[in-house]
Structures are given as C-alpha cells and as structure tokens.
Coordinates of C-alpha atoms in Angstrom, one line a residue:
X10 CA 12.6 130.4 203.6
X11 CA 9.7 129.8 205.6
X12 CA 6.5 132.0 205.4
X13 CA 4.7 133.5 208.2
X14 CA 1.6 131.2 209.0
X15 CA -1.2 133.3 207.8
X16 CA 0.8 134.3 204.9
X17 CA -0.2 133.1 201.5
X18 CA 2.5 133.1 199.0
X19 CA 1.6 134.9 195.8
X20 CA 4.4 135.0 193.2
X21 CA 4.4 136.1 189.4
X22 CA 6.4 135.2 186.1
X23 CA 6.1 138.4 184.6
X24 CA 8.4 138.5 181.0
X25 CA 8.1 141.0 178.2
X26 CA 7.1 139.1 175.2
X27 CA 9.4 140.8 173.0
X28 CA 11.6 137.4 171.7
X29 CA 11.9 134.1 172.7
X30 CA 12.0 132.7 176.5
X31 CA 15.6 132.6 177.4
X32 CA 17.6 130.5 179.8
X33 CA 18.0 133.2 182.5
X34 CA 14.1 133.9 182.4
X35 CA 13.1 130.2 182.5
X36 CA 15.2 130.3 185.5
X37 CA 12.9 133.1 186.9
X38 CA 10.1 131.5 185.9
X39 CA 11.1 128.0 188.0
X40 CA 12.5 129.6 190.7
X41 CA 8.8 131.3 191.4
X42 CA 6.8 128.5 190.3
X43 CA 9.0 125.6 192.7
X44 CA 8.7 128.8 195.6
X45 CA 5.0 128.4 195.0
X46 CA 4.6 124.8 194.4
X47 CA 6.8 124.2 198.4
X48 CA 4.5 126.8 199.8
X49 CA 1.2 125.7 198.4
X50 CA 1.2 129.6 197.0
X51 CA -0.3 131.1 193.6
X52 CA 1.9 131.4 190.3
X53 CA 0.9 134.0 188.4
X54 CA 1.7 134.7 184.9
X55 CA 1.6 138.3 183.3
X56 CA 2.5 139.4 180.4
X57 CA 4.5 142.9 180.3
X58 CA 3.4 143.7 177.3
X59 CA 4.0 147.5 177.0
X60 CA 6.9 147.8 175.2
X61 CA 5.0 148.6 171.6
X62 CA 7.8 148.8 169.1
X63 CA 9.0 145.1 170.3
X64 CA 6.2 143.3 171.8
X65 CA 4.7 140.6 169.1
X66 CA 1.8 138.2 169.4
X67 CA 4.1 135.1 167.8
X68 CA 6.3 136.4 171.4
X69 CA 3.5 135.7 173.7
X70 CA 2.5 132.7 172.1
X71 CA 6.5 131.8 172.3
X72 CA 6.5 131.8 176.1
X73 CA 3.4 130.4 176.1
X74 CA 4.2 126.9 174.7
X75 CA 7.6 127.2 176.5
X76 CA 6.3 127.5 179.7
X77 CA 3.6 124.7 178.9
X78 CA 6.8 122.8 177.3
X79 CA 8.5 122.9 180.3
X80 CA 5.2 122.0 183.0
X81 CA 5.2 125.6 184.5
X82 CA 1.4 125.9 184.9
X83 CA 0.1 128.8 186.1
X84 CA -2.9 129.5 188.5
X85 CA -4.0 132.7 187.3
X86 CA -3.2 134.5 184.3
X87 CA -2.1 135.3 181.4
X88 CA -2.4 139.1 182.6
X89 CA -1.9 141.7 179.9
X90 CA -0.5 145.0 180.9
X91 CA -2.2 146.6 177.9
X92 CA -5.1 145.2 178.9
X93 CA -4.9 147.4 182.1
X94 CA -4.4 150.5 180.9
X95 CA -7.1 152.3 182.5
X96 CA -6.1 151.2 186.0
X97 CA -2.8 152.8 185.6
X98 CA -4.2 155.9 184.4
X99 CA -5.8 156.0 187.6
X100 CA -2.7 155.4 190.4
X101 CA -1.3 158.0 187.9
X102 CA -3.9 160.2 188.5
X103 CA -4.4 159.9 192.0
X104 CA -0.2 160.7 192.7
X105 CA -0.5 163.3 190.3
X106 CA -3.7 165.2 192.6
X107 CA -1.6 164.4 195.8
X108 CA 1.5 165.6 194.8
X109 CA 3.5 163.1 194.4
X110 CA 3.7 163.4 190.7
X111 CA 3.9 166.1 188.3
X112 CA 3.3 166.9 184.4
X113 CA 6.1 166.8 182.2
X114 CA 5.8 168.4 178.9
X115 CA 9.6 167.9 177.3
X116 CA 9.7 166.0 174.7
X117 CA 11.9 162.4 173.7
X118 CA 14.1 165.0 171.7
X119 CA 14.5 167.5 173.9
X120 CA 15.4 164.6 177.1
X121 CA 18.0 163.2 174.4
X122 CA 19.7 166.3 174.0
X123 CA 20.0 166.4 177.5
X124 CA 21.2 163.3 178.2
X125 CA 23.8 163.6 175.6
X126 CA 25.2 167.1 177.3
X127 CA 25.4 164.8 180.3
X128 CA 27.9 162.2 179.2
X129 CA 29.6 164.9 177.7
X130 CA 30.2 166.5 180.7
X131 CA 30.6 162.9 182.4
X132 CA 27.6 162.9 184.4
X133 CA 25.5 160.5 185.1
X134 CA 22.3 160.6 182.7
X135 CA 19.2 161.7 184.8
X136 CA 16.0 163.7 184.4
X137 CA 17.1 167.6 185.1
X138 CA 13.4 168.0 187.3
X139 CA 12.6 171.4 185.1
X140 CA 8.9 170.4 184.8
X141 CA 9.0 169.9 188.7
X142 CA 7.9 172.8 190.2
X143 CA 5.8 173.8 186.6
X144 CA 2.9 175.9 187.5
X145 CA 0.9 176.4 184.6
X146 CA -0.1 174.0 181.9
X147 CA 1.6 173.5 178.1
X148 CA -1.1 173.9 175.9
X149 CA -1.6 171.7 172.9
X150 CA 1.1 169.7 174.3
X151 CA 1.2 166.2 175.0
X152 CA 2.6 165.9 179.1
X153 CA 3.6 162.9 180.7
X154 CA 3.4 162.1 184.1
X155 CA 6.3 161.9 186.1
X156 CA 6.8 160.7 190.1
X157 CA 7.9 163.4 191.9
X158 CA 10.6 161.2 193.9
X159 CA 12.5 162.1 197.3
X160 CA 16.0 164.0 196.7
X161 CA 17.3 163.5 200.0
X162 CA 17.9 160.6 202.3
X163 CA 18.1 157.1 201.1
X164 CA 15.9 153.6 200.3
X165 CA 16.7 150.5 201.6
X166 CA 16.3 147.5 199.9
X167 CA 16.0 144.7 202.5
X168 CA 16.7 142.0 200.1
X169 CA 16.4 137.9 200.9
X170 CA 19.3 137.4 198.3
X171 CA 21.4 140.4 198.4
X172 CA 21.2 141.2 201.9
X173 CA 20.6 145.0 202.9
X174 CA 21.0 147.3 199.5
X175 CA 21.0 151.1 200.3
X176 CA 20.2 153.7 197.8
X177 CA 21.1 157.2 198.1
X178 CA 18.1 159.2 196.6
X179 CA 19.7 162.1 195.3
X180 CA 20.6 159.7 192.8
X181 CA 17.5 158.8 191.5
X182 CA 15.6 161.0 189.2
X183 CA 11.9 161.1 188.7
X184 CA 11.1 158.7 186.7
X185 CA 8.3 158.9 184.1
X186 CA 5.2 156.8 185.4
X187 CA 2.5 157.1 182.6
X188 CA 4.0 158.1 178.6
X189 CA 1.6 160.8 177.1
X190 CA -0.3 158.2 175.3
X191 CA -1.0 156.7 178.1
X192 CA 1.0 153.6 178.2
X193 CA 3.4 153.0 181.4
X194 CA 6.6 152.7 181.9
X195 CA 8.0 149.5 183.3
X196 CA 8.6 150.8 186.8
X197 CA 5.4 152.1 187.5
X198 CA 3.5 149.7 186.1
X199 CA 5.1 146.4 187.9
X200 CA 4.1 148.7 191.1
X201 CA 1.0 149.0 190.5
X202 CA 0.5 145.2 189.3
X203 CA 1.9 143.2 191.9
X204 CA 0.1 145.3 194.7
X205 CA -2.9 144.6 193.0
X206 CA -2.6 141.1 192.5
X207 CA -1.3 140.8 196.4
X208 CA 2.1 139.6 195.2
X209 CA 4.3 138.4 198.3
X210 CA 7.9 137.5 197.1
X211 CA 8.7 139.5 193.9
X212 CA 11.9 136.9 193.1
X213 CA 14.0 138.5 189.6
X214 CA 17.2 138.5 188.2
X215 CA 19.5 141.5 189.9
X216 CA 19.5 143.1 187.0
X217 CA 16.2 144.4 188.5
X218 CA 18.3 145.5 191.6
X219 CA 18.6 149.2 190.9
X220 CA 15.2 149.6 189.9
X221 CA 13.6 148.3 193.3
X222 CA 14.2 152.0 195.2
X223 CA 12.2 153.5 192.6
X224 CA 9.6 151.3 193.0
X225 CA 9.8 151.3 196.9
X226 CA 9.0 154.7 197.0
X227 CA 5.8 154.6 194.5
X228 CA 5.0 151.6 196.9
X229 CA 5.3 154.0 199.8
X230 CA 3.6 157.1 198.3
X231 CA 0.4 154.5 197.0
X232 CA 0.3 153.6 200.4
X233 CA 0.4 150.0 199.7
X234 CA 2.4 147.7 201.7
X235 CA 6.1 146.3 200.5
X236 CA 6.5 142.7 198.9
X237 CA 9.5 141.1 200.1
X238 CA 12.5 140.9 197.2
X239 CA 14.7 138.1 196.3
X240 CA 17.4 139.2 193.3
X241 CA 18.9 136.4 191.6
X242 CA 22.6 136.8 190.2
X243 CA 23.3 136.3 186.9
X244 CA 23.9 133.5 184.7
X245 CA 27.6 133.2 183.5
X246 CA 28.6 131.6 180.1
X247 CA 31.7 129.4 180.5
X248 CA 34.1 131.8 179.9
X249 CA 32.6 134.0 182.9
X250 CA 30.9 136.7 180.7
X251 CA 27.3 137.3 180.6
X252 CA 25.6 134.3 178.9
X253 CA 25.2 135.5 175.6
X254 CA 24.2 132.9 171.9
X255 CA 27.8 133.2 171.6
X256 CA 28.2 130.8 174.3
X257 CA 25.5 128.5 172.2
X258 CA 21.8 128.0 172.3
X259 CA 20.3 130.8 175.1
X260 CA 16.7 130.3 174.5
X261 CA 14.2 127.7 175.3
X262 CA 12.9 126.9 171.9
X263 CA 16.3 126.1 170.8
X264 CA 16.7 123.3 173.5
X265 CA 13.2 121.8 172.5
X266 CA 14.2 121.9 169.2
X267 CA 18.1 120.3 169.5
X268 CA 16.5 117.4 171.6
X269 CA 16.6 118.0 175.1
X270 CA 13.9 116.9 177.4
X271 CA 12.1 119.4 179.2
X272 CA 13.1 117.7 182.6
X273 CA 16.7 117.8 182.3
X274 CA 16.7 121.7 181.6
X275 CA 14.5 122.4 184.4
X276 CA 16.8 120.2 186.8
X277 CA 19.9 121.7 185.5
X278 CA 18.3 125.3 185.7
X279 CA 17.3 124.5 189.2
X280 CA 21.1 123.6 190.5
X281 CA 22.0 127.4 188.7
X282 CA 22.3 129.4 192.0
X283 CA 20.6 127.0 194.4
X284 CA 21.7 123.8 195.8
X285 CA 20.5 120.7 197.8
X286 CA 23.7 119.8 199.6
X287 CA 25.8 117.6 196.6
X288 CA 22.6 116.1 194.7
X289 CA 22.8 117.2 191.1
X290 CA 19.7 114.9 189.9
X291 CA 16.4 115.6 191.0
X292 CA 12.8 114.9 190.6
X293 CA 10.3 117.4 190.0
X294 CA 8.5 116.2 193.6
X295 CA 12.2 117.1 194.9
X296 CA 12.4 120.2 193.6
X297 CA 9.2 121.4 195.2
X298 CA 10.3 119.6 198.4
X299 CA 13.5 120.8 198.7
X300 CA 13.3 124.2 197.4
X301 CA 13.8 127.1 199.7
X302 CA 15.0 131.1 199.2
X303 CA 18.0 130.2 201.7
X304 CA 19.7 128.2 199.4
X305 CA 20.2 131.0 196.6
X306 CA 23.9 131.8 196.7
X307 CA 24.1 135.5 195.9
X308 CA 27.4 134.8 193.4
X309 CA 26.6 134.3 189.7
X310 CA 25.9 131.2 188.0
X311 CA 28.0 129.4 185.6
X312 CA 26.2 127.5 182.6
X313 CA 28.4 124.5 181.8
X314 CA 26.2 123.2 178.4
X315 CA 28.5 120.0 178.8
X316 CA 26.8 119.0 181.9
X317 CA 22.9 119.7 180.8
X318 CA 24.3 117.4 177.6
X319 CA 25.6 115.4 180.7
X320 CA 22.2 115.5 182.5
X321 CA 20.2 115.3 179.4
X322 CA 21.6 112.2 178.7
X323 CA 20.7 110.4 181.9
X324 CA 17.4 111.5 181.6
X325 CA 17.3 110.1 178.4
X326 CA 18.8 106.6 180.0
X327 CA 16.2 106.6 182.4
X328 CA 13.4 107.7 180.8
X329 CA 10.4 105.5 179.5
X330 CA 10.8 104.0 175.7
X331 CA 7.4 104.5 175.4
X332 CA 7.2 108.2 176.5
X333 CA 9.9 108.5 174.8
X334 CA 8.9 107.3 171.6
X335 CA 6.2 109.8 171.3
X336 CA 8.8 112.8 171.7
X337 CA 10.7 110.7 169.3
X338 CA 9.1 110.8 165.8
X339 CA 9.1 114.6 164.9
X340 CA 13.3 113.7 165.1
X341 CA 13.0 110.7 163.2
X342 CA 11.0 112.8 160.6
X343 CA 14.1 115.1 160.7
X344 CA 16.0 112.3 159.5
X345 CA 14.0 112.1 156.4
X346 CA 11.7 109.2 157.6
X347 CA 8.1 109.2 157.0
X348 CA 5.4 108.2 159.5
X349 CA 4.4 105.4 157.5
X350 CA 8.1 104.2 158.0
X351 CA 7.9 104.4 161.3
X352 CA 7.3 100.7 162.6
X353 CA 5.5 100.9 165.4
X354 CA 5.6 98.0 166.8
X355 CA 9.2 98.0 167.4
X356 CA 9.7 101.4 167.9
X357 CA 10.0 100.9 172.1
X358 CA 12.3 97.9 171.4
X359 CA 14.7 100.3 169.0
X360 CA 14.8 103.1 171.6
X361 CA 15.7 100.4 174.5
X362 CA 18.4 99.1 171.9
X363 CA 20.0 102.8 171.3
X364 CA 19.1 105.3 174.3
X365 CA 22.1 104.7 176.6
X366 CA 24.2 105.8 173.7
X367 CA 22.2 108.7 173.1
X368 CA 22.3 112.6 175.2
X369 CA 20.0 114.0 173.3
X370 CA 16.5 112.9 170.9
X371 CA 18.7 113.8 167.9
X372 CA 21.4 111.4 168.8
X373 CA 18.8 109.2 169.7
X374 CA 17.1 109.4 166.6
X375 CA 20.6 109.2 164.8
X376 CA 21.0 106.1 166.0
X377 CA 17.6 104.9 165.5
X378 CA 17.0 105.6 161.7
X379 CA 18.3 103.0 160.0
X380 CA 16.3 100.5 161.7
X381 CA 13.4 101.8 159.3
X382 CA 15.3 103.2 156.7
X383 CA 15.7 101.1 153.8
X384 CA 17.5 102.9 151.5
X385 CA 21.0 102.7 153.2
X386 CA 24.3 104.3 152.6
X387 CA 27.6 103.0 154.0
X388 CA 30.3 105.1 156.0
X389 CA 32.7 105.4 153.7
X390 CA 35.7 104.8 155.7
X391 CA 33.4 102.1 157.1
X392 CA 33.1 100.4 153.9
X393 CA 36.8 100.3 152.6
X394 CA 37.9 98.8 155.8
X395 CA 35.0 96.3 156.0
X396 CA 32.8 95.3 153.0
X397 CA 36.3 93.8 151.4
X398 CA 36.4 90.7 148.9
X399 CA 37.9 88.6 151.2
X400 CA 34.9 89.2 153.8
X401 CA 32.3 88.4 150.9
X402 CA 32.5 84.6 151.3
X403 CA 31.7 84.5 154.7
X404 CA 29.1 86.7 154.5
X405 CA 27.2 84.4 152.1
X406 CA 28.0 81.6 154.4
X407 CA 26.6 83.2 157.0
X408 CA 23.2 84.4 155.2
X409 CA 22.9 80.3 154.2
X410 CA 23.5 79.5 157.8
X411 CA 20.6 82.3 159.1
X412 CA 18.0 81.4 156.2
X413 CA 17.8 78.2 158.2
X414 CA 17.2 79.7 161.5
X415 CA 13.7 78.8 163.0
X416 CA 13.6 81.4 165.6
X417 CA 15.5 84.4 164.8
X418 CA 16.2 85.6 168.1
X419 CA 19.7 87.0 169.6
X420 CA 20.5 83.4 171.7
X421 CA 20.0 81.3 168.3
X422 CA 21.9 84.3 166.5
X423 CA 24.5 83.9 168.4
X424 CA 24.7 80.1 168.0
X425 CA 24.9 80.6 164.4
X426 CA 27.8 83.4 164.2
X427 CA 29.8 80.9 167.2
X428 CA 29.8 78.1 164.7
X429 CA 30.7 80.0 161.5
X430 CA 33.1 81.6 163.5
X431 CA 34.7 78.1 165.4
X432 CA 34.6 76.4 161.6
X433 CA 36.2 80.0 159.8
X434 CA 38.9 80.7 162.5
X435 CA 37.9 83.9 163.1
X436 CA 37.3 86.3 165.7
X437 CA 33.8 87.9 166.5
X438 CA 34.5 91.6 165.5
X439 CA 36.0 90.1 161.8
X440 CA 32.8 89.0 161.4
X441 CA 30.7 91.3 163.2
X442 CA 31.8 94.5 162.0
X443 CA 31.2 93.8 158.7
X444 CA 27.6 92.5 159.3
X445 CA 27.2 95.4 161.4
X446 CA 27.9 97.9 158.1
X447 CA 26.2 96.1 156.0
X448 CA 22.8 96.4 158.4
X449 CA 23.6 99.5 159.8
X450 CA 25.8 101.6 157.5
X451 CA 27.9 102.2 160.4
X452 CA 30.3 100.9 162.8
X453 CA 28.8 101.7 165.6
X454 CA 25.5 100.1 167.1
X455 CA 23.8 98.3 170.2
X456 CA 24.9 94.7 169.9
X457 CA 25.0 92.9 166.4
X458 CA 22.5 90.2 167.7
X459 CA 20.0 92.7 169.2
X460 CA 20.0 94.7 165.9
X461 CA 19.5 91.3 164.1
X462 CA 16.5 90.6 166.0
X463 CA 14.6 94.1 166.0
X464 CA 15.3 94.1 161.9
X465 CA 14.1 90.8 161.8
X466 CA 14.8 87.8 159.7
X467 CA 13.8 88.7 156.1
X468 CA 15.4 92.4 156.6
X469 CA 18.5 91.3 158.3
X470 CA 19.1 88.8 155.0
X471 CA 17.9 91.4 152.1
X472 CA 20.8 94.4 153.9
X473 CA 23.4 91.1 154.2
X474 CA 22.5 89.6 150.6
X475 CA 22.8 94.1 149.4
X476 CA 25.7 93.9 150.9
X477 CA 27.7 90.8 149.3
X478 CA 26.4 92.6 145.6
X479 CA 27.6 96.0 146.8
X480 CA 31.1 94.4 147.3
X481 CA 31.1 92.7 143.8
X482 CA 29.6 95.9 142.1
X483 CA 32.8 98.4 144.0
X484 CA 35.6 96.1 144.6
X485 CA 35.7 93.2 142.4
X486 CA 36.9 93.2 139.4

C-alpha cells in the first residue's frame, strides 16, 4: 500500500526474547523491514522483554545474530521494555488520576480461583471488575493497576489485512496495565511504546487480532492517535495444523545450522502470504521493490520445507564459490576436517565441481570432503560391486598410463582413459566407476576427469595405487 505523502513510515520488530527466533516471527520481522525498506521508513527493533520467568540474555542475543544472520538491520534500537519502566509507571499513573484506571488489590490466587469457577460454570474467563468501583485503599497490600475499559458498545478494528474486525466490549474485561511490582503487562506496554516511538503500521501475526480492541481503547483514552494494523495469518505445517517442530526445524538457528543460506529463507519466507504475480525467486532489491501490504492474502500460509530445500538449492547453484567457500568451512569442519586440511587453493574449484548437486552447505560439504580427506573409506556396497580382482589389472594399467602424463588436466585425462579403454574393450563407466571409488569412496561425483584434475596427479595415483592393494588385501586370495 501506498503512504500518504507526508507520512513517514515507522515500523517495529518487537519479539519477546524468551527462546529462539522462529519461522513465523522472522516472517514478522521481513515483512516490516521490506515495508520499510519500499517506503524509505524506519525499522525499529525492541525487545519485549517483560516477561521475567522466561526472558534470558542468551535469548536476546539469539535474535540478535539471527536477525544480523539474516541482513535485517535495524535503524534504531534494540529498545528494552525493562529498560522503560518508569515511563510506564507514568501513562499508568496518569489513567489512573483521570479515571480511566483503577487499583486492583486481588491477588494471582484469588483471580485463579475465579477463573476456574468460570470454566466450571462454562463461561468465558474474564476479570469480575470487583475492585472497580473500590473506594478506599487495601492497606499493606500490593494493588495493581487495571484500565477501566468501556462495557458497552463496540471497537472497530479497521484492519489492512483482515478487513473491518468489530469487537463487542462487553466482552472485554479490564485488563491489568501495570503488575504491582511495577512491570507491564504486554497490552499496555506495546501501547504505550509504539505511540512513543511514532510507530505507523504496527504489521503482526493475527494471533495479535483479539488483543488490538484493548489496545485501541488505551490508545483512545491516552489521547494518542491510532497506527494503522496489518494482521498476518498464520503459518501452516504441511499437514494444515499450526506449524509446530513436529513438522521439522521451526526456528532460525536451526536453518543456519542444517545449511541453508540466509537468502533462500528470506525469499521463501517472503512468498508465505504475499505474492508477486507467479515469480517464486527473488532478489533482495525485488523484495523491497515489489513489496506492498496489498499483496498479503488474508488465508494462512502453508510451509512446504521441500520447496525452501527446493529454493535453497538454487541459491546454492547460483551463488558465488568464493562466497560460498567462506560459509563453507565450519561444515567441512563438521565432517571431521581440520583447517589445515582445507586446501585453499582449490577450495573455489571443489565447490564449482559439487554445488549443482548440493541443496544445502551440508550436502555441499558432503560432497566436498574427500577432496581433502586422506584417510578414505569405501561404500561398502560400492566396493563389492567395484574394487573386484578382475578390475585390478586395469587399474594398474591405467596408473602406468597416467604416471606418464605431462599435463594432468581433464582433456589429456580423457585421452588417456579413451585409449586404455579402445585397447581393453571396455565401456567408460567399467572403468570409471571403479576409479571413481577408489578416489572418492563413492559412486557418485562431478565427472571422473574433473575430480582427477582438482586432486591432482600425485593424489589421484597414491588413492588408485591404495586402491589396487586394498583389492589384494580383501579379495584375493
């Protein structure tokens, strides 16, 4: 959607830091930051960190590298709630003088009780308003401060997603604003935050839906002016529950760590809910071109993991082997490898050889390992087919033949394995296979000559020679 002219957009990532970063709130998180980025706005990040039982420092510092992880800068912030704490005393304060809140001295076991009597009776849980109309003070008693909310008539939600949302207010209790130590409660605070910080578009997950009356009205009795609201549906899991880690990984330092590049979660994540026409693949600069509030379809969103694996893959395919080999060697470590066997200098030529094969840097890395690993182990189903007596011949023909190579390169490689092969009889994969397990330890690589010339000539001969002993030490006898 398009802004009014003298309009600037402020927006705000505002996640409780009381686990990891999970897909539906990165999804939050982009959706503000590319609404931001298309308007030329301000992404704010704040930290709702008043939740005291749950909220951890490893959290914040979670979302923190996630969010860098991912390239979601932020222009102002972190903001922490608990850090504000006076300033919410002091909206309390001021509602509770006008009287448009109230003291509330009952306590968490008292509410409890309550609230149980009510499911008994099959109502629906909600404050009974005893300490509305309280004159007199509860001495030695710790009070809360509750909003003193309207019981008739209703709150509309004009929403950019949903469409018009009406609320019937007998429905909606008071709510408590500020705890008796002082700390507020989610609803309140968020109010009192994003009027301060002049936030424009407050853009959620509709799980936040039936919440936004409550706010509007400690909007309205604050006397500060409405944001406009944008809920975003829910992410499904394949099977069309609520995405949940039985579906798989769910958070974002799951992804980073199972290989998947921060680009191709953010363009997947971007294509949950909104669209472009039929592009699937996009650019960052796309993203922020293309982006727009219209585009949100109200319906949930289905998370198909075969399709990030799908688009992780291509952005593998496409990406740099140089870039990539950076993001590369923590993988290659998880493969047992050492830096110091990490050859460096053909490191981009190994990733050029292996990345269309790979989806993710695990695969990729997979695939890449033996080209520095020296202590190699055969497939074993790989080996009984292939590393056979009757191959063993051949294979010391063929390491005579390559010793006298001059230029070991995959043209003059594959000269040499066309006349062993014209004078033998044979086909290329009855000879190729078997060279392939006895470089590789597998039956699957890039091209035989290509893996030749990345080992090199005096590796490519020690694995073959290895290989002809290996056959006389396990199948001869």
């Amino acid at each position: 959607m398009m802004t009014a002219v003298n309009e600037k957009v402020r927006v705000r990532f505002a996640p409780s830091p009381t686990g990891y970063l999970h897909i539906g709130g990165v999804r939050t998180a982009l959706f503000n930051w590319l609404f931001a980025r298309h308007n030329r706005g301000t992404f704010i990040l704040r930290i709702e960190d008043t939740d005291l039982s749950r909220s951890t420092e490893e959290s914040i510092q979670t979302i923190l590298d996630s969010m860098r992880w991912l390239g979601l800068d932020w222009d102002e912030g972190p903001v922490r709630q608990m850090d504000r704490l006076p300033i919410y005393k002091e909206h309390a304060d001021r509602l509770l003088q006008e009287g448009n809140a109230y003291l509330c001295y009952c306590t968490p076991e008292e509410l409890e009780q309550r609230r149980k009597e009510a499911q008994a009776k099959k109502l629906v849980p909600r404050y009974d308003g005893r300490c509305r109309e309280r004159k007199a003070p509860a001495p030695n008693l710790p009070a809360a401060i509750r909003f003193k909310a309207p019981q008739t008539g209703q709150t509309v939600v004009e929403d950019l997603v949903k469409g018009r949302v009406q609320f019937d207010n007998a429905q909606l209790d008071d709510l408590i604003m500020l705890r008796s130590d002082g700390v507020p409660t989610y609803n309140f605070g968020v109010v009192v935050d994003d009027a301060l910080m002049g936030i424009t578009h407050v853009i959620r997950g509709d799980d936040h839906l039936n919440n936004t009356p409550r706010q509007i009205q400690i909007y309205h009795a604050l006397g500060y002016s409405l944001p406009k609201f944008a809920h975003l549906s829910m992410i499904l899991g394949p099977d069309k529950s609520r995405l949940s880690k039985r579906h798989g990984a769910t958070s974002v330092t799951e992804y980073h760590e199972q290989g998947y590049l921060p680009q191709a979660l953010i363009n997947y994540l971007a294509r949950l809910g909104w669209s472009h026409g039929d592009q699937e693949v996009f650019s960052r600069d796309e993203l922020i071109d293309k982006f727009s509030l219209d585009s949100i379809t109200s319906s949930p969103a289905v998370f198909n993991p075969e399709k990030l694996l799908w688009l992780n893959g291509h952005y593998i395919h496409e990406a740099d082997s140089r870039r990539l080999a950076g993001l590369l060697k923590p993988f290659l470590a998880g493969q047992g490898l050492s830096a110091e066997a990490i050859d460096d200098s053909v490191l981009d030529q190994v990733i050029t050889a292996v990345k269309s094969r790979s989806r993710t840097l695990i695969e990729l890395a997979q695939g890449a390992v033996y080209f520095f690993k020296e202590d190699l182990s055969y497939d074993e189903a790989a080996q009984t087919k292939f590393l056979t007596p009757e191959i063993r011949p051949v294979l010391i023909e063929l390491v005579g033949r390559l010793e006298a190579v001059a230029a070991f390169t995959a043209p003059e490689l594959e000269k040499t394995f066309k006349a062993l092969l014209d004078q033998k009889g044979l086909k290329l994969a009855q000879l190729a296979q078997p060279v392939r397990v006895a470089l590789t330890g597998r039956t699957v690589s890039p091209g035989i000559y290509e893996v030749m010339e990345i080992l090199g000539k005096e590796r490519s001969l020690t694995r073959l020679k290895k290989a002809t002993d290996w056959i006389v030490t396990h199948t001869l006898k």
